[in-house]
C-alpha positions as a LaTeX table, in Angstrom:
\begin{tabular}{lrrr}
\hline
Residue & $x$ (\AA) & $y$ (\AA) & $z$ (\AA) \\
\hline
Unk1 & 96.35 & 23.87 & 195.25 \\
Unk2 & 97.74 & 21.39 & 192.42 \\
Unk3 & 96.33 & 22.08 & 188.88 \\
Unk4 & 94.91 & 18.74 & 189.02 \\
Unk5 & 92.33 & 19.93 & 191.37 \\
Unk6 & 91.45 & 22.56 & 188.64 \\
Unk7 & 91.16 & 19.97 & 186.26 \\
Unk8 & 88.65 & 17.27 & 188.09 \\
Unk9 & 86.75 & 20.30 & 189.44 \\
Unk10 & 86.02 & 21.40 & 185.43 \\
Unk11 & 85.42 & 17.73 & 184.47 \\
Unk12 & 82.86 & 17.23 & 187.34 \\
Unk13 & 81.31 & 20.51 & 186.67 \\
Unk14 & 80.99 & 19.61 & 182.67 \\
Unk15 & 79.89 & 16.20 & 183.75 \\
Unk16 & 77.41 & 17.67 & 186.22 \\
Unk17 & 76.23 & 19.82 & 182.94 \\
Unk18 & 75.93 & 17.22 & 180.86 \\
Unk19 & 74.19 & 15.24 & 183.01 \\
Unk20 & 71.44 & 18.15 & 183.62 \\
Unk21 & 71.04 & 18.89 & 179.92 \\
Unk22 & 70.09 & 14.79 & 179.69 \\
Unk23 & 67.76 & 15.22 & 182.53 \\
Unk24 & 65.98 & 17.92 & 181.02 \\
Unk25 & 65.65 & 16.53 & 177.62 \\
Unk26 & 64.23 & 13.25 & 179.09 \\
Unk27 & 61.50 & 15.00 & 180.85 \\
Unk28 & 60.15 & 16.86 & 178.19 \\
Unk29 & 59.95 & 13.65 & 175.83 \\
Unk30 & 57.51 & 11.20 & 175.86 \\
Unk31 & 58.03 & 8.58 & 173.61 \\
Unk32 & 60.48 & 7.67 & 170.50 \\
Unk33 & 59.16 & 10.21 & 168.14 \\
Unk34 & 60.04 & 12.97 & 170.85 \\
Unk35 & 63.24 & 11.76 & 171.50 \\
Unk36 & 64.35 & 11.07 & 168.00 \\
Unk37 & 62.68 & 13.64 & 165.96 \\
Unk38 & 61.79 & 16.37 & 168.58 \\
Unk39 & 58.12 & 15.77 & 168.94 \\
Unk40 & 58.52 & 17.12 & 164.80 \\
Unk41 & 58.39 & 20.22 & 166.43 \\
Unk42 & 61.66 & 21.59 & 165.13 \\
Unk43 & 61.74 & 24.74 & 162.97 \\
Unk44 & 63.26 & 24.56 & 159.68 \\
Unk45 & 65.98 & 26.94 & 160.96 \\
Unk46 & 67.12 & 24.53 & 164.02 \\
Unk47 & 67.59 & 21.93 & 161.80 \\
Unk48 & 70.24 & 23.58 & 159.28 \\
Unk49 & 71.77 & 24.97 & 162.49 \\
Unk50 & 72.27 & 21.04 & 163.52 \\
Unk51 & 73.03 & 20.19 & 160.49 \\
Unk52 & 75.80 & 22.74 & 160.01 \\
Unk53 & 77.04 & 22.11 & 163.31 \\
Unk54 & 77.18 & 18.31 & 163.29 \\
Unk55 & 79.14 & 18.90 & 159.61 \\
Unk56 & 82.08 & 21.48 & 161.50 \\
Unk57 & 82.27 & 20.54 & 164.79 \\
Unk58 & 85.41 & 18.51 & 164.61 \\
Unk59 & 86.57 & 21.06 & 162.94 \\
Unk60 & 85.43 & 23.72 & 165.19 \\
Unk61 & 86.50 & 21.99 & 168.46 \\
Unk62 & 89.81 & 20.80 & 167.44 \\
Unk63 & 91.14 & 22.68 & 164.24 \\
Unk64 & 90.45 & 25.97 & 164.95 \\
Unk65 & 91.37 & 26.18 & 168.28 \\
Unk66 & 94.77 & 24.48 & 167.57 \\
Unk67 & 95.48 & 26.90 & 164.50 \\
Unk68 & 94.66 & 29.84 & 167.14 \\
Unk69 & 97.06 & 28.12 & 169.94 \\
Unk70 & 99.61 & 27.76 & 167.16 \\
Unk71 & 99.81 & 30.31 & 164.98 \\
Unk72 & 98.00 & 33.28 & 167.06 \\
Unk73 & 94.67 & 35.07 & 167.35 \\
Unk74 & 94.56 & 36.30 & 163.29 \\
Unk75 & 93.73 & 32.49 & 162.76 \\
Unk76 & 89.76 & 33.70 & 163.92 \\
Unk77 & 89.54 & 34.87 & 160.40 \\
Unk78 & 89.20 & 30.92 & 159.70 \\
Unk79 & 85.37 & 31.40 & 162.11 \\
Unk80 & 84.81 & 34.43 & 159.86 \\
Unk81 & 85.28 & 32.48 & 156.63 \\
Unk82 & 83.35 & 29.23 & 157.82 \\
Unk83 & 80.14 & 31.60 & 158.87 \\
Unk84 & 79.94 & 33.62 & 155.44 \\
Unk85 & 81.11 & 29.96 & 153.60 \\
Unk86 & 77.80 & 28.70 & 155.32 \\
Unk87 & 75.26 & 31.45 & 154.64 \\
Unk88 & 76.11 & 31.06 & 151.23 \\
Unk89 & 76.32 & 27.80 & 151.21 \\
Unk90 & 72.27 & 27.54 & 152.48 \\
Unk91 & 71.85 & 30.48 & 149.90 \\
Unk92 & 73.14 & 28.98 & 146.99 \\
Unk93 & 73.60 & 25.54 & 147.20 \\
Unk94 & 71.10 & 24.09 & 149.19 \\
Unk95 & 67.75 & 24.82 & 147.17 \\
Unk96 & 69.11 & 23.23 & 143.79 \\
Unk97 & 70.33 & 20.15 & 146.10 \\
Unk98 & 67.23 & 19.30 & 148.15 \\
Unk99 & 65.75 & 19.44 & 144.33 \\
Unk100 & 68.52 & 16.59 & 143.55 \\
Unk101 & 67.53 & 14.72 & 146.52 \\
Unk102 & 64.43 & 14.50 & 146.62 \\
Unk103 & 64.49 & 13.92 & 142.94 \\
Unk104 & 66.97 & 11.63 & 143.28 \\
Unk105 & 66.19 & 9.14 & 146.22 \\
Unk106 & 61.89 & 10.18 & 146.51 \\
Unk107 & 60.87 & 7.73 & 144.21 \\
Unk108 & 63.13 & 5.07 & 145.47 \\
Unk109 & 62.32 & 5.11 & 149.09 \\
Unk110 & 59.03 & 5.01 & 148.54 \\
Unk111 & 58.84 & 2.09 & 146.20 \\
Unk112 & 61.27 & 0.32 & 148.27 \\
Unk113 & 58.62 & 0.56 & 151.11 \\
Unk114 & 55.34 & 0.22 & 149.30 \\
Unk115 & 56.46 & $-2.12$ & 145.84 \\
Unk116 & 57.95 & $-5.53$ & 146.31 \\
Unk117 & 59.44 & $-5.76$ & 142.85 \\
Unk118 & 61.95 & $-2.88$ & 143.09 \\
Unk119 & 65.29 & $-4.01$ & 141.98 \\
Unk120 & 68.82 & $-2.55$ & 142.35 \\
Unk121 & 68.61 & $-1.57$ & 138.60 \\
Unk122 & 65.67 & $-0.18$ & 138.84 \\
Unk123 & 66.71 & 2.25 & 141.37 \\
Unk124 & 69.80 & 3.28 & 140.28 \\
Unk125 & 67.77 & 3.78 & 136.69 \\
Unk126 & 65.05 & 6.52 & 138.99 \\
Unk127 & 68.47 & 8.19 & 140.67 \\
Unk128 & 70.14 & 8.78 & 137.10 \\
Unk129 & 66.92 & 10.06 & 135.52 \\
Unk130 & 65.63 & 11.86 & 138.63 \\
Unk131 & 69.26 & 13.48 & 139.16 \\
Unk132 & 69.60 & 14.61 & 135.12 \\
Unk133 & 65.42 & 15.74 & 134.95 \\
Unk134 & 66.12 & 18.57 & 137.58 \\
Unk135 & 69.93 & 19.21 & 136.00 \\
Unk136 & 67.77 & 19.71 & 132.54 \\
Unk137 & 64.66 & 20.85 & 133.46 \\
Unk138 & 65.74 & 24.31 & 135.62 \\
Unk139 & 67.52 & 26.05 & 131.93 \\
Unk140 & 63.78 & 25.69 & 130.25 \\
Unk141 & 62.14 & 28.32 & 132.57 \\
Unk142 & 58.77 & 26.23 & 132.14 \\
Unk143 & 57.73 & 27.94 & 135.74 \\
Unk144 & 57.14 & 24.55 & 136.97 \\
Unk145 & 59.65 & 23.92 & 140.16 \\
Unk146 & 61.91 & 20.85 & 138.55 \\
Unk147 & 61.42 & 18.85 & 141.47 \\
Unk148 & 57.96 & 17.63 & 140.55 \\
Unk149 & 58.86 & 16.33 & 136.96 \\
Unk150 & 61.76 & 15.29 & 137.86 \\
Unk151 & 60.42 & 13.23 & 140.96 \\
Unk152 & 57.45 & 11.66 & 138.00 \\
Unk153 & 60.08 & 10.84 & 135.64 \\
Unk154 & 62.31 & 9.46 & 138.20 \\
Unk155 & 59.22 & 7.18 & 139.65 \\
Unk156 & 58.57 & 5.68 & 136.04 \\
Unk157 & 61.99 & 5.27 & 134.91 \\
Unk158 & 61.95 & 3.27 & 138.26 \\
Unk159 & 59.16 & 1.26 & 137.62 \\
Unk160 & 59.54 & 0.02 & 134.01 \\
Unk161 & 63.10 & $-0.81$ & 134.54 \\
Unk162 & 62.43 & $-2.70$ & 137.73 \\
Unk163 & 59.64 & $-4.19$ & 135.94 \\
Unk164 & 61.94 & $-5.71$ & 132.89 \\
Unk165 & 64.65 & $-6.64$ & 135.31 \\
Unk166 & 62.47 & $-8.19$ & 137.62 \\
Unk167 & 62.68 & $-12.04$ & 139.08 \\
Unk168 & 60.46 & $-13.25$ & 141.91 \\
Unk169 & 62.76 & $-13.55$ & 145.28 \\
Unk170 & 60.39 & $-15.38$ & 147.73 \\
Unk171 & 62.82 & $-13.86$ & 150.34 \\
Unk172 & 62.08 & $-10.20$ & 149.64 \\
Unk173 & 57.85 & $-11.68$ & 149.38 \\
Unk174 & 57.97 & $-12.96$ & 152.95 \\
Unk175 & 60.05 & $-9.87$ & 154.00 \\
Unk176 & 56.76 & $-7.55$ & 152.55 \\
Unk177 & 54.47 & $-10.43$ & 153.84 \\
Unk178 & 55.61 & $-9.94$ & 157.33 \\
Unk179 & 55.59 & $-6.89$ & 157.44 \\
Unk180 & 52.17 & $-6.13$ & 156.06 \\
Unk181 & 50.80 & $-8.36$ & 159.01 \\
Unk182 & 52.85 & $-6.46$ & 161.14 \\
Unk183 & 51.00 & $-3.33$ & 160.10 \\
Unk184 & 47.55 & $-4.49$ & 159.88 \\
Unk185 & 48.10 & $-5.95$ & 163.60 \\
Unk186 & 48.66 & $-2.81$ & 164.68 \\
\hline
\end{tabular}
């Protein structure tokens, strides 16, 4: 037998996978909240698991494996590295920057949903004040977690700057027109 045979059978047979794994996940879903968000079902752990995959898998499917084929086995260290890089990446980094976030771009999402007269000054101004209130706040030890000042200073600094840099767009008021009698057809 050719190694072409080999080759088509392995396709088919990761095809044939693929195509099972989509089968599967169709049946258990039932509408676009399953399918997108997993029913919202998903523990905490699953996502940062996703997350961490989706961030290395080129890396993981392409680099390491051609650093092994080139340069030998010893090149698994680079897995090794990558895992403990990770932990304490979650460990270390990742509680002060979900602060920053949510600091950071809270405010803003809302009021770009709910508030008509947010402008593109008075966002950036919520970001910059949201961003420095949890970069300030954590050295004072008040016991208060800086996210919630940081998200209340971030809101107003949004607010009163988008309020003195405000001028009326009827564009943007039929946008929030529409889609208020979108919502209150439903």
């Amino acid at each position: 037998m050719s190694d072409q045979i080999f080759t088509f059978a392995a396709l088919a047979l990761y095809f044939a996978g693929m195509l099972f794994i989509g089968w599967f996940a169709f049946r258990r879903t039932s509408d676009h909240e399953d399918y997108m968000l997993g029913g919202r079902n998903l523990p905490p752990w699953v996502a940062a698991l996703s997350a961490g995959a989706s961030d290395m898998s080129g890396w993981l499917v392409m680099g390491l494996p051609g650093a092994i084929y080139v340069s030998g086995l010893i090149e698994a260290w680079i897995a090794v590295g990558l895992t403990i890089g990770a932990y304490l990446n979650w460990l270390l980094v990742a509680p002060r920057l979900r602060a920053y976030t949510g600091a950071a771009f809270g405010p803003i999402i809302l009021l770009s949903l709910f508030w008509r007269r947010l402008t593109n000054w008075g966002a950036l101004a919520g970001m910059v004040v949201g961003a420095a209130t949890v970069f300030l706040w954590k050295p004072l030890n008040t016991g208060l977690y800086e996210l919630l000042p940081a998200f209340v200073f971030a809101l107003i600094a949004a607010v009163v700057v988008s309020l003195l840099t405000y001028r009326a767009n009827s564009e943007i008021d039929e946008e929030f027109a529409e889609a208020g009698a979108m919502v209150a057809a439903k």
